[in-house]
PDB file of C-alpha atoms in Angstrom:
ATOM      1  CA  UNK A 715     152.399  40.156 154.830  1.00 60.00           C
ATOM      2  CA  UNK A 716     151.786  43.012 152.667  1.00 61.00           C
ATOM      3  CA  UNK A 717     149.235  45.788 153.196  1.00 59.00           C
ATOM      4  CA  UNK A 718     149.105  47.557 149.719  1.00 60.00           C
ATOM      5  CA  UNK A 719     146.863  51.187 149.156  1.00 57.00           C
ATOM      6  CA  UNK A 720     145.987  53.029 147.002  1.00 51.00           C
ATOM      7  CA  UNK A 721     143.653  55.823 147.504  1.00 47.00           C
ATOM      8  CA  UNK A 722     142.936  57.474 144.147  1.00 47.00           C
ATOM      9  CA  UNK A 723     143.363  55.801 140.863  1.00 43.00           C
ATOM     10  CA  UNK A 724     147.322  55.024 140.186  1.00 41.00           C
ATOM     11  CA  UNK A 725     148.233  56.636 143.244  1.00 43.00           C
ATOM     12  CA  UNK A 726     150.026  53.577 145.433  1.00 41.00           C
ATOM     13  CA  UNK A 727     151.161  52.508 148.738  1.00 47.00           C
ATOM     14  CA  UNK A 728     151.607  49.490 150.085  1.00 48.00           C
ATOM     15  CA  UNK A 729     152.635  48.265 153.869  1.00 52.00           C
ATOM     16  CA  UNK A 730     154.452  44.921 153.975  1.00 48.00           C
ATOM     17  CA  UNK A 731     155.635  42.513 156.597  1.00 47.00           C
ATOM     18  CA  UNK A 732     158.437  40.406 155.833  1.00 41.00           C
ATOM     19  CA  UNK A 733     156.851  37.143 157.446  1.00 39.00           C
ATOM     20  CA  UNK A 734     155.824  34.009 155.410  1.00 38.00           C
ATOM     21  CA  UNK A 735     152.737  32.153 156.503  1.00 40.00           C
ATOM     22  CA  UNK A 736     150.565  29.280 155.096  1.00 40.00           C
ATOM     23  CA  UNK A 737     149.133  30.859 152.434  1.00 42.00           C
ATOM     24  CA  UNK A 738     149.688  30.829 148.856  1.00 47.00           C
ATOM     25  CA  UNK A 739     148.907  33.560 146.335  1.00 47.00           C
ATOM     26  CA  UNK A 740     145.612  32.601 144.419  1.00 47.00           C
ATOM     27  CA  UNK A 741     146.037  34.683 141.095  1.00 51.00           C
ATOM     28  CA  UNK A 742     142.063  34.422 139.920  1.00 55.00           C
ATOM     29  CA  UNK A 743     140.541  34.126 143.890  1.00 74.00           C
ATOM     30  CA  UNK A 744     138.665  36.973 144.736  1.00 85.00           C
ATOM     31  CA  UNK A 745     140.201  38.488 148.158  1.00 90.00           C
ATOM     32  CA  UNK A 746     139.197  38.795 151.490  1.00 93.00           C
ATOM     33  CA  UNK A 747     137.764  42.119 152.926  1.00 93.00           C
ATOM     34  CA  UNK A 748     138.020  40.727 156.273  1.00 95.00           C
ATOM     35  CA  UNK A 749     139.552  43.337 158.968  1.00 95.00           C
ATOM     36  CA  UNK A 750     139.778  40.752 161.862  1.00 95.00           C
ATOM     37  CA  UNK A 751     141.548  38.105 159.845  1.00 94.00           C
ATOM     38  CA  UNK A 752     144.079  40.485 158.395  1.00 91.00           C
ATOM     39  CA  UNK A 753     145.188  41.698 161.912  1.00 94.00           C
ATOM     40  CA  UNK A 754     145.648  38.226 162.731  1.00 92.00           C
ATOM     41  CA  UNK A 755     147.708  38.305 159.922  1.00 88.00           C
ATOM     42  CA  UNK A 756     149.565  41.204 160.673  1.00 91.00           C
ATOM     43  CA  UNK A 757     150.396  40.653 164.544  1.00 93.00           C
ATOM     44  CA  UNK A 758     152.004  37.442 163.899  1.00 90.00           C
ATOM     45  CA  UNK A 759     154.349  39.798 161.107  1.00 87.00           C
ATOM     46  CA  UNK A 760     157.900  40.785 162.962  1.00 89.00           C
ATOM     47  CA  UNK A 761     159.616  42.436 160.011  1.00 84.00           C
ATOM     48  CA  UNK A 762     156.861  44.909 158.606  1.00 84.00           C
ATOM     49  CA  UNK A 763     157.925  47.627 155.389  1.00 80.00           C
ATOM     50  CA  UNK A 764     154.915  50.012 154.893  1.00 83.00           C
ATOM     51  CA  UNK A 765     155.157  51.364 150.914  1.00 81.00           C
ATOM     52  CA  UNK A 766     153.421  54.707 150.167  1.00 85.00           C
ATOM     53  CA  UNK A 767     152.422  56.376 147.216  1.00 83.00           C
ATOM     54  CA  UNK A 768     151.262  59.705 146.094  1.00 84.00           C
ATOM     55  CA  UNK A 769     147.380  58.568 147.224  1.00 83.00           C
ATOM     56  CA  UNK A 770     148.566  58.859 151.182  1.00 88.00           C
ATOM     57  CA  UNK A 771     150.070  62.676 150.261  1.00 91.00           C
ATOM     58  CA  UNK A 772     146.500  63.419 148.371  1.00 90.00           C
ATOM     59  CA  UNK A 773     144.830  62.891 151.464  1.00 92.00           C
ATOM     60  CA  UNK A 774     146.897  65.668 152.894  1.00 95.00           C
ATOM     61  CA  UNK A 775     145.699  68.148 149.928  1.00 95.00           C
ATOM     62  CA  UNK A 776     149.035  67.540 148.208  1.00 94.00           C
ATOM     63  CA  UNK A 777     148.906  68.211 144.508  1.00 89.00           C
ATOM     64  CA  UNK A 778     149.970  65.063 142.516  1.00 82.00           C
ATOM     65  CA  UNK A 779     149.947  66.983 139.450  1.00 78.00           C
ATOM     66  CA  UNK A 780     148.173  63.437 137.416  1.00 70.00           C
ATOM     67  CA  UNK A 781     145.579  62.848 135.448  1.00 63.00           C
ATOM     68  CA  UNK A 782     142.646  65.520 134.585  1.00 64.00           C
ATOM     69  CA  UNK A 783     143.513  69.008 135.843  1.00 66.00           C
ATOM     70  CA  UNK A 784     146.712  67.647 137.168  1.00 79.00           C
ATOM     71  CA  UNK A 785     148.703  70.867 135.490  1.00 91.00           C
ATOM     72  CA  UNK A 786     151.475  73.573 136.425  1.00 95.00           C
ATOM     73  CA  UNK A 787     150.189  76.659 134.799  1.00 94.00           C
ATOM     74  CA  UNK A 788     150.030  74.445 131.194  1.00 93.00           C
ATOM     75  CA  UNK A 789     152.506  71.719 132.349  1.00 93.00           C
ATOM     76  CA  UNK A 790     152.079  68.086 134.131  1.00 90.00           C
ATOM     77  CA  UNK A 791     155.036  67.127 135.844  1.00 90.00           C
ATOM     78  CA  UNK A 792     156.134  64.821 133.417  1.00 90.00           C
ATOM     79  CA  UNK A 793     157.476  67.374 131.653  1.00 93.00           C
ATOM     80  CA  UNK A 794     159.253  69.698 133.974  1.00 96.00           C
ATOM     81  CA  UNK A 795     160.599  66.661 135.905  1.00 96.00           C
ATOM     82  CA  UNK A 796     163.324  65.479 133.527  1.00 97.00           C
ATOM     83  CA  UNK A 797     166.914  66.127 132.810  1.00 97.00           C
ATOM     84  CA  UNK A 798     166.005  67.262 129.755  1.00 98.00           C
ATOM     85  CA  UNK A 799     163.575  69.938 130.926  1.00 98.00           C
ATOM     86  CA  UNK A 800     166.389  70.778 133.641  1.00 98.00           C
ATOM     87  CA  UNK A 801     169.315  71.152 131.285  1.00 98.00           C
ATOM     88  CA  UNK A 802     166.666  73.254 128.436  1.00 97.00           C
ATOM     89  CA  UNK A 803     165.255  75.630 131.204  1.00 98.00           C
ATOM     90  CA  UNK A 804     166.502  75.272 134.976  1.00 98.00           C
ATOM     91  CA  UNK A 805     164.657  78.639 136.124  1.00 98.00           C
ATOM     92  CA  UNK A 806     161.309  77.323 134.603  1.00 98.00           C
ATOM     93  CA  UNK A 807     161.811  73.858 136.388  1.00 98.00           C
ATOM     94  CA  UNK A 808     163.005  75.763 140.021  1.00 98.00           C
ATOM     95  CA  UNK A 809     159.946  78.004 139.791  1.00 98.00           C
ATOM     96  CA  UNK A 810     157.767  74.708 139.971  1.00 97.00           C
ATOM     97  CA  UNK A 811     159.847  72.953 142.590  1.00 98.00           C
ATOM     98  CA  UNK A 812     159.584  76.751 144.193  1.00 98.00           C
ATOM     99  CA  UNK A 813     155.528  76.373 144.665  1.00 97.00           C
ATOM    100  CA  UNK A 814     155.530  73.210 145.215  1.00 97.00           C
ATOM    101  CA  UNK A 815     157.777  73.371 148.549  1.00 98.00           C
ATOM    102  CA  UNK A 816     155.598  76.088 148.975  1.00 97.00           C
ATOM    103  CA  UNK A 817     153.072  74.560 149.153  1.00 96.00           C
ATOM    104  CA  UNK A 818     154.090  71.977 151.399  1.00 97.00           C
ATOM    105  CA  UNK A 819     154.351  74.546 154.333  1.00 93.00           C
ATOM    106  CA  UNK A 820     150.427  74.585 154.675  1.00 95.00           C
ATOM    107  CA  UNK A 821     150.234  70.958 154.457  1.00 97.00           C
ATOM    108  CA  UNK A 822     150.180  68.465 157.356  1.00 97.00           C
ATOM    109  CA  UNK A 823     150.220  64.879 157.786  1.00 97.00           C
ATOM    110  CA  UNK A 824     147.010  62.859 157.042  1.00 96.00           C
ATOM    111  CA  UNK A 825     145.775  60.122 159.887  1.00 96.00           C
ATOM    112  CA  UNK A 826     147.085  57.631 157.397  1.00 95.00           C
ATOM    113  CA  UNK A 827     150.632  59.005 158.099  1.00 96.00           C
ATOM    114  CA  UNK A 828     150.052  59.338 162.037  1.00 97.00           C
ATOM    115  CA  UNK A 829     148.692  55.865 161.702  1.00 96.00           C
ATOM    116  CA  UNK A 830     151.813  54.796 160.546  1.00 95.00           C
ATOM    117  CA  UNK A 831     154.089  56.348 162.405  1.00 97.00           C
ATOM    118  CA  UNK A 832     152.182  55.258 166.106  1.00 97.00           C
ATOM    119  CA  UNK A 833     152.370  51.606 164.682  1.00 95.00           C
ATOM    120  CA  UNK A 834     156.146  52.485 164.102  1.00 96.00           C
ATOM    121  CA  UNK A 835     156.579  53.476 167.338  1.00 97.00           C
ATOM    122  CA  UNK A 836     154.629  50.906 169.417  1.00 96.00           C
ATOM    123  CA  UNK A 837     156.098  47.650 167.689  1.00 95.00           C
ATOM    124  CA  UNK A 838     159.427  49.191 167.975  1.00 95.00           C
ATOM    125  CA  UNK A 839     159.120  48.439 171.590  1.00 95.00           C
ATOM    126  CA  UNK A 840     158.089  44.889 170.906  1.00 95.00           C
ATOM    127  CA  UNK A 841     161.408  44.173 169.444  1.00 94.00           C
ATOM    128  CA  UNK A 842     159.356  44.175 165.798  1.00 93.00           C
ATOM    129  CA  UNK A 843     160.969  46.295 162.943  1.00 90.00           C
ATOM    130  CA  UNK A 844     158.810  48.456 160.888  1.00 91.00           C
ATOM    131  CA  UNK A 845     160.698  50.588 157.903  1.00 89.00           C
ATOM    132  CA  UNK A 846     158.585  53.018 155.302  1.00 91.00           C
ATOM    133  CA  UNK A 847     159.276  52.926 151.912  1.00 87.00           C
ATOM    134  CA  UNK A 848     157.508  55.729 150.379  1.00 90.00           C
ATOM    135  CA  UNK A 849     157.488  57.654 146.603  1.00 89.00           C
ATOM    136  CA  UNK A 850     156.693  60.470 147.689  1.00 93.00           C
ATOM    137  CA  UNK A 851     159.111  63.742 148.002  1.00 96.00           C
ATOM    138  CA  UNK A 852     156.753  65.855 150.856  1.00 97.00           C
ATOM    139  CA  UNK A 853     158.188  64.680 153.822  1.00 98.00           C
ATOM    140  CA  UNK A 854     154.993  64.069 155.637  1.00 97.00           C
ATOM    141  CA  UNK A 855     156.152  61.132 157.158  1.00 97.00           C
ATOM    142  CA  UNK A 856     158.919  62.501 158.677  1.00 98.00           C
ATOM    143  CA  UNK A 857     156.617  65.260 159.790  1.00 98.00           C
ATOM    144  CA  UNK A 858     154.421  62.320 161.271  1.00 98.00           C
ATOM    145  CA  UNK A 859     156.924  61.479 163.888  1.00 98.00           C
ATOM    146  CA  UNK A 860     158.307  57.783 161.349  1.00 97.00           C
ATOM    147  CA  UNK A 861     161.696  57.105 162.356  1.00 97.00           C
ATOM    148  CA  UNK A 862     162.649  54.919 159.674  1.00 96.00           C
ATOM    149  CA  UNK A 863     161.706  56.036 156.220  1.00 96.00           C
ATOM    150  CA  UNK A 864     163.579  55.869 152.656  1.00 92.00           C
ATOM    151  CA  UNK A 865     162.657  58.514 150.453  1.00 94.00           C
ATOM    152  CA  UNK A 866     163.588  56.296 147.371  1.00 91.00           C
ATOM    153  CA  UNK A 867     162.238  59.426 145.194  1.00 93.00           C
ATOM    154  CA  UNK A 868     164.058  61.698 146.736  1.00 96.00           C
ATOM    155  CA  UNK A 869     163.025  64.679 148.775  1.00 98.00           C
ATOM    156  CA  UNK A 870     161.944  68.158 148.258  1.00 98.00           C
ATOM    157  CA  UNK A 871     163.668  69.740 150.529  1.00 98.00           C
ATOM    158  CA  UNK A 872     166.870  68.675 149.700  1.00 98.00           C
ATOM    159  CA  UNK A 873     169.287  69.775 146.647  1.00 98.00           C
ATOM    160  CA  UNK A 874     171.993  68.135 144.594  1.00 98.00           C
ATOM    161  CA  UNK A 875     174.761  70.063 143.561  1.00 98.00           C
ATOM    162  CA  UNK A 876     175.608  69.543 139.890  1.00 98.00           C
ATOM    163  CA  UNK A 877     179.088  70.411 140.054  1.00 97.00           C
ATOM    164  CA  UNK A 878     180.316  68.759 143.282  1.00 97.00           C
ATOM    165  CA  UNK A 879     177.413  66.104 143.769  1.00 97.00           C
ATOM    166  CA  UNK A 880     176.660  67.306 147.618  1.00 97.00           C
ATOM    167  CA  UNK A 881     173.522  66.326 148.949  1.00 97.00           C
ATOM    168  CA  UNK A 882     171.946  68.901 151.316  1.00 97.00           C
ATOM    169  CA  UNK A 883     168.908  69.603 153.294  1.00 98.00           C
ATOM    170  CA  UNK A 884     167.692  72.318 152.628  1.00 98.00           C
ATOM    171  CA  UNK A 885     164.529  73.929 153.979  1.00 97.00           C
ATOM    172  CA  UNK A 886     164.842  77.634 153.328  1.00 97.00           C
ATOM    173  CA  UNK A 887     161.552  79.543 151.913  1.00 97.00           C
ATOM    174  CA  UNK A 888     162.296  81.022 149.391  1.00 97.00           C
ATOM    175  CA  UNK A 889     165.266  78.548 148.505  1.00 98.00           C
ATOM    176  CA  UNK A 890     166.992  81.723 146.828  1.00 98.00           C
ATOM    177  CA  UNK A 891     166.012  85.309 146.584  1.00 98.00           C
ATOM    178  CA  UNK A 892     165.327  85.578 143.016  1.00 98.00           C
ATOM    179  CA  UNK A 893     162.380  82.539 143.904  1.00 98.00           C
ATOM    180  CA  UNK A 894     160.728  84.578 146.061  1.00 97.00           C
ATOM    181  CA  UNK A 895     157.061  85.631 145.032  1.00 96.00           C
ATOM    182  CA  UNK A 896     157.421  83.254 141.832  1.00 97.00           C
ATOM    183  CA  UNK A 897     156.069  79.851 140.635  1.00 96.00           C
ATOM    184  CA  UNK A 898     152.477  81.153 140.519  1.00 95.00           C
ATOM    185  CA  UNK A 899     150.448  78.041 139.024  1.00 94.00           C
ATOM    186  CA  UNK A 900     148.241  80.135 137.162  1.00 94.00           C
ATOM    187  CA  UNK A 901     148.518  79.242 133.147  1.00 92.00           C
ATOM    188  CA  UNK A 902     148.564  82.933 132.089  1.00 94.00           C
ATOM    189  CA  UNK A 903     151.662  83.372 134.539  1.00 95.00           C
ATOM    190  CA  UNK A 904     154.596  84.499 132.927  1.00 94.00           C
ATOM    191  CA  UNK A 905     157.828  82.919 133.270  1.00 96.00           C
ATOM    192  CA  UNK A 906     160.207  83.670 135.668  1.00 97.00           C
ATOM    193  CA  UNK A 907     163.165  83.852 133.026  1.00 97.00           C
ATOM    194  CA  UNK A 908     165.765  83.947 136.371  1.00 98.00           C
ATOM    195  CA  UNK A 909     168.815  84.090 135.103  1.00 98.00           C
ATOM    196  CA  UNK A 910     170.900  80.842 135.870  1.00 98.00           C
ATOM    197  CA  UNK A 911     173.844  82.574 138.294  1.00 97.00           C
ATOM    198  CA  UNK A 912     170.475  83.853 139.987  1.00 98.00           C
ATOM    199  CA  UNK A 913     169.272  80.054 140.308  1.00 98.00           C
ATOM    200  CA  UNK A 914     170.157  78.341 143.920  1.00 98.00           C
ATOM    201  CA  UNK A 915     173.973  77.713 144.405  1.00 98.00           C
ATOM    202  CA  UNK A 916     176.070  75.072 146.157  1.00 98.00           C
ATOM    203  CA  UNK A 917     177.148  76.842 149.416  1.00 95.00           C
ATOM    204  CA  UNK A 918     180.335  74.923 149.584  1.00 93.00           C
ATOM    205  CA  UNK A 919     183.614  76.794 149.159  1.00 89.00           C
ATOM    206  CA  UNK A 920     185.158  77.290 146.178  1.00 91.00           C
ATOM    207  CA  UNK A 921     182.056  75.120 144.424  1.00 97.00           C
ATOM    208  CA  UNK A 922     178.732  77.972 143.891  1.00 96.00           C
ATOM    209  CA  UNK A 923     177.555  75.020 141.535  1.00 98.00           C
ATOM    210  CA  UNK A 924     174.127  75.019 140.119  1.00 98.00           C
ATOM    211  CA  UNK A 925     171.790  73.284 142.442  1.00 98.00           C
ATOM    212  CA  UNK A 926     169.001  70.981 141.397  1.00 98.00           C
ATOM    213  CA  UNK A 927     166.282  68.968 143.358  1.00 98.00           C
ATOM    214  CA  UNK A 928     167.177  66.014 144.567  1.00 98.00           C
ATOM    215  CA  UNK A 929     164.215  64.150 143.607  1.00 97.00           C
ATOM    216  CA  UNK A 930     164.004  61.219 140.909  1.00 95.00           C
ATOM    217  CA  UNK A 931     162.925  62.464 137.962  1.00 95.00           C
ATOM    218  CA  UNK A 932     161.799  60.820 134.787  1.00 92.00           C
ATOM    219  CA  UNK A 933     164.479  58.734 132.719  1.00 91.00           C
ATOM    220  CA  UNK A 934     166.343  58.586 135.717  1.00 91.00           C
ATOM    221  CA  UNK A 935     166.868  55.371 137.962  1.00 84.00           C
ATOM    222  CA  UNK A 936     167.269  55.061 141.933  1.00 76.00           C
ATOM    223  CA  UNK A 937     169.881  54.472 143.753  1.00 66.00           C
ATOM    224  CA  UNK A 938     170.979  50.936 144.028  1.00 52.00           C
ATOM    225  CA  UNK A 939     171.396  50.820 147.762  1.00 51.00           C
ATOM    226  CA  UNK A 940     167.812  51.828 148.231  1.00 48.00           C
ATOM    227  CA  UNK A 941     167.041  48.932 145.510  1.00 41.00           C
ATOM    228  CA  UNK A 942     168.693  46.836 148.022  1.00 40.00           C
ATOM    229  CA  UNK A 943     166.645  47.562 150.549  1.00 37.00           C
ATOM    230  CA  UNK A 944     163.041  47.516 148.335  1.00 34.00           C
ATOM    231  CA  UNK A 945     164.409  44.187 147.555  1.00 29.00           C
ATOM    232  CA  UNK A 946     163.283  44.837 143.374  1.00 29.00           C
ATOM    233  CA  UNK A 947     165.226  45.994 140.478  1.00 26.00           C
ATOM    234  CA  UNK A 948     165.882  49.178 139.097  1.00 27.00           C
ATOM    235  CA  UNK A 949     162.745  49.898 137.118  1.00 33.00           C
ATOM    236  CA  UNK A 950     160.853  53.155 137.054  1.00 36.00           C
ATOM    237  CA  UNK A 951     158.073  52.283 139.684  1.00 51.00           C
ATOM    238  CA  UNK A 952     159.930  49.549 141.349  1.00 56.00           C
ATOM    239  CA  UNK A 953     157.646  49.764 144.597  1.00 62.00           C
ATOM    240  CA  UNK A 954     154.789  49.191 141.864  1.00 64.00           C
ATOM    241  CA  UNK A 955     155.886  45.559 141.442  1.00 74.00           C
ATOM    242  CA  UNK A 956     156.859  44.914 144.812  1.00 76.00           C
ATOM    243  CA  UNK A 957     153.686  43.798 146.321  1.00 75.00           C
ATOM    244  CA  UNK A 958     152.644  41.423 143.670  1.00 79.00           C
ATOM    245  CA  UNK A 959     156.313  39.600 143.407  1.00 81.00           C
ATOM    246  CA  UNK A 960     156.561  39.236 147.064  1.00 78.00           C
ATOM    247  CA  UNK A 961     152.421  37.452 146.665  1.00 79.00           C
ATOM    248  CA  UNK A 962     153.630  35.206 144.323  1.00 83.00           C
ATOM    249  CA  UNK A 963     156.482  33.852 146.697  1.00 81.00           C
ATOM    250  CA  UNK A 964     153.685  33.162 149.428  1.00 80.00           C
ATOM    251  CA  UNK A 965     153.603  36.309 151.577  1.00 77.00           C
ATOM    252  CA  UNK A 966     149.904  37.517 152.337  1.00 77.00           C
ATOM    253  CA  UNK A 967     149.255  40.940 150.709  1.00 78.00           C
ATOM    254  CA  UNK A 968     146.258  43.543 151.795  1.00 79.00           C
ATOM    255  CA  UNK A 969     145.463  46.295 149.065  1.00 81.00           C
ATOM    256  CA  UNK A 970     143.940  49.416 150.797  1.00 80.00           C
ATOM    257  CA  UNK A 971     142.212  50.940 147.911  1.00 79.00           C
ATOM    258  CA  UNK A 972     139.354  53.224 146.639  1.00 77.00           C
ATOM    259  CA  UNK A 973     138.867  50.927 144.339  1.00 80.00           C
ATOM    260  CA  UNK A 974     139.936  47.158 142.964  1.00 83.00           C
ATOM    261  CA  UNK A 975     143.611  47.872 140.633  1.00 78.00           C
ATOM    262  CA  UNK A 976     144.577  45.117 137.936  1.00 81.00           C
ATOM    263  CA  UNK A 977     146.915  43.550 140.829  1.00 81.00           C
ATOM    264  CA  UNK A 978     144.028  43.321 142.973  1.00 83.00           C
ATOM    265  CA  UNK A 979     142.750  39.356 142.743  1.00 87.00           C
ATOM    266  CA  UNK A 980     146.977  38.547 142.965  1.00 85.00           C
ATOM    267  CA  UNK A 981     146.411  39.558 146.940  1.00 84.00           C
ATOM    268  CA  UNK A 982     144.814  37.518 150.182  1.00 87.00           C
ATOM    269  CA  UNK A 983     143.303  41.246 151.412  1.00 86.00           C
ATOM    270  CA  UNK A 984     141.716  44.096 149.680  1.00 88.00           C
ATOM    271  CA  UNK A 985     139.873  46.934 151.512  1.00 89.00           C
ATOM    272  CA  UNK A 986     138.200  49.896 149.909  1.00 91.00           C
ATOM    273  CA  UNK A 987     137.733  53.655 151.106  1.00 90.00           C
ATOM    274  CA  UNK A 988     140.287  57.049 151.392  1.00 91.00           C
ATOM    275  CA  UNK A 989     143.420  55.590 153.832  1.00 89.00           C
ATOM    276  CA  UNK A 990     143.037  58.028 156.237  1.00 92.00           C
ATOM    277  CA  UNK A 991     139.937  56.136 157.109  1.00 94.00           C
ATOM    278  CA  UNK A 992     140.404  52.519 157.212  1.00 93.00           C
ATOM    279  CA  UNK A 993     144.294  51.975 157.681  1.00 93.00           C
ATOM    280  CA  UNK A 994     143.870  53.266 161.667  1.00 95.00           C
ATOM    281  CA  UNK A 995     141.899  50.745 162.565  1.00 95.00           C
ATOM    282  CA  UNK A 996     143.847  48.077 160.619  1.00 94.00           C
ATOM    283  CA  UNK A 997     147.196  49.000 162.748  1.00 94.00           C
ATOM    284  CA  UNK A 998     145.763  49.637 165.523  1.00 95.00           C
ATOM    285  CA  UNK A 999     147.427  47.812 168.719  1.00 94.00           C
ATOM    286  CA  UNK A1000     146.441  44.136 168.297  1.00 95.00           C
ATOM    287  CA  UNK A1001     144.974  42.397 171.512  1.00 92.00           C
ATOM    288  CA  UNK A1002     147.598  40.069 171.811  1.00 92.00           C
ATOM    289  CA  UNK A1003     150.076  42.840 171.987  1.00 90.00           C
ATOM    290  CA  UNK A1004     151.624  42.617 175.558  1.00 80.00           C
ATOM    291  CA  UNK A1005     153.400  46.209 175.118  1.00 71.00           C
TER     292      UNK A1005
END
């Protein structure tokens, strides 16, 4: 079964259980809003992956820097989030990494991600297997208590060195002293210009390489052992395509949604309203759970 939401327009997550049952993907037949029926569904499901997009952090008051008003001073994140952008101006692109774990601090996890993580916890004990697969780079699931979760966008709060390759957690604030104060979102902000020696450094000895987010960014592709796990190929929004591929093979598929998506008549389920509302009650414990 898969569980897919979305809770503002583009913004996706899906939960999935890797069980096959008699049901075949109708691609015109409009689906079922049925709560009951779909934890029927979802009891029976012993391998379950839960998919999350940026919809889940929104709930949380997490920018997603999209659509109408979605800017960084006069930026979207499209184009400070790119090699390119990196390699032209790596103080203007750490000052809006800088805000944004910034902004993080004040955040907290949503019921949608405490949802997730009790259903986590109590199937674990069943002997049932649940792993999140999220997009976004806040954390909040880990904050949530989730055991099992693959960032496959990366994280925040942890760098990349550029020189050496070391991956690092990393959860200082500021990151590096010449961050601190900056990365006001304001549009008539003026630009850090730090210069690049200034910029967070690889700690390692004998590296001090530049450090960089280590986040996806645009242009670039994920890493191929977390495409093994998705189970989908390396496209840009590979957790996109992952609920309607695994419908078409036969596995039931819920969309939690504000509103119906152009994948929407591919699934068996589709329920509507913010996630921090109606997933809860959908994973819930299940009255034939003996634990």
């Amino acid at each position: 079964m898969i569980v897919r939401q979305l809770t503002r327009r583009g913004l996706t997550s899906h939960l999935c259980a890797a069980v096959r049952l008699n049901w075949s993907s109708p691609k015109m037949a409009r689906p079922s809003s049925n709560l009951a029926e779909f934890r029927e569904d979802f009891a029976k499901a012993k391998h379950i992956a839960i998919i999350t997009g940026a919809g889940v952090s929104a709930e949380s008051g997490v920018p997603t820097f999209r659509g109408q008003g979605g800017y960084w001073r006069k930026w979207q994140a499209q184009d400070l989030a790119t090699p390119e952008a990196f390699s032209r101006d790596p103080s203007l692109v750490w000052e809006f990494y800088h805000y944004r774990r910034e902004v993080m601090r004040s955040k907290m996890p949503n019921p949608a991600h405490l949802a997730i993580a009790e259903c986590e916890s109590r199937l674990s004990k069943q002997g049932r297997s649940v792993v999140i697969i999220t997009q976004n780079i806040d954390e909040l699931h880990h904050r949530a208590g989730s055991k099992h979760v693959y960032e496959i966008h990366g994280s925040l709060f942890k760098t990349r060195c550029m020189s050496c390759g070391e991956v690092k957690a990393n959860h200082k604030s500021p990151i590096c002293p010449a961050l601190e104060g900056k990365g006001e979102p304001d549009p008539s902000a003026k630009d850090a210009r730090i210069p690049v020696e200034n910029l967070p450094r690889c700690e390692r000895s004998s590296c001090n390489g530049l450090l960089r987010p280590h986040v996806v960014w645009f242009g670039e592709t994920l890493d191929s052992d977390i495409l093994t796990a998705v189970g989908t190929s390396s496209i840009v929004y590979p957790a996109a395509m992952f609920a309607p591929q695994v419908a078409v093979r036969g596995v039931p598929v819920a969309e939690f949604n504000m509103e119906s998506t152009p994948a929407t008549m591919r699934f068996k389920y589709h329920f509507e309203g913010p996630c921090g509302v109606i997933l809860p009650p959908a994973l819930e414990r299940h009255e034939s759970e003996i634990i």
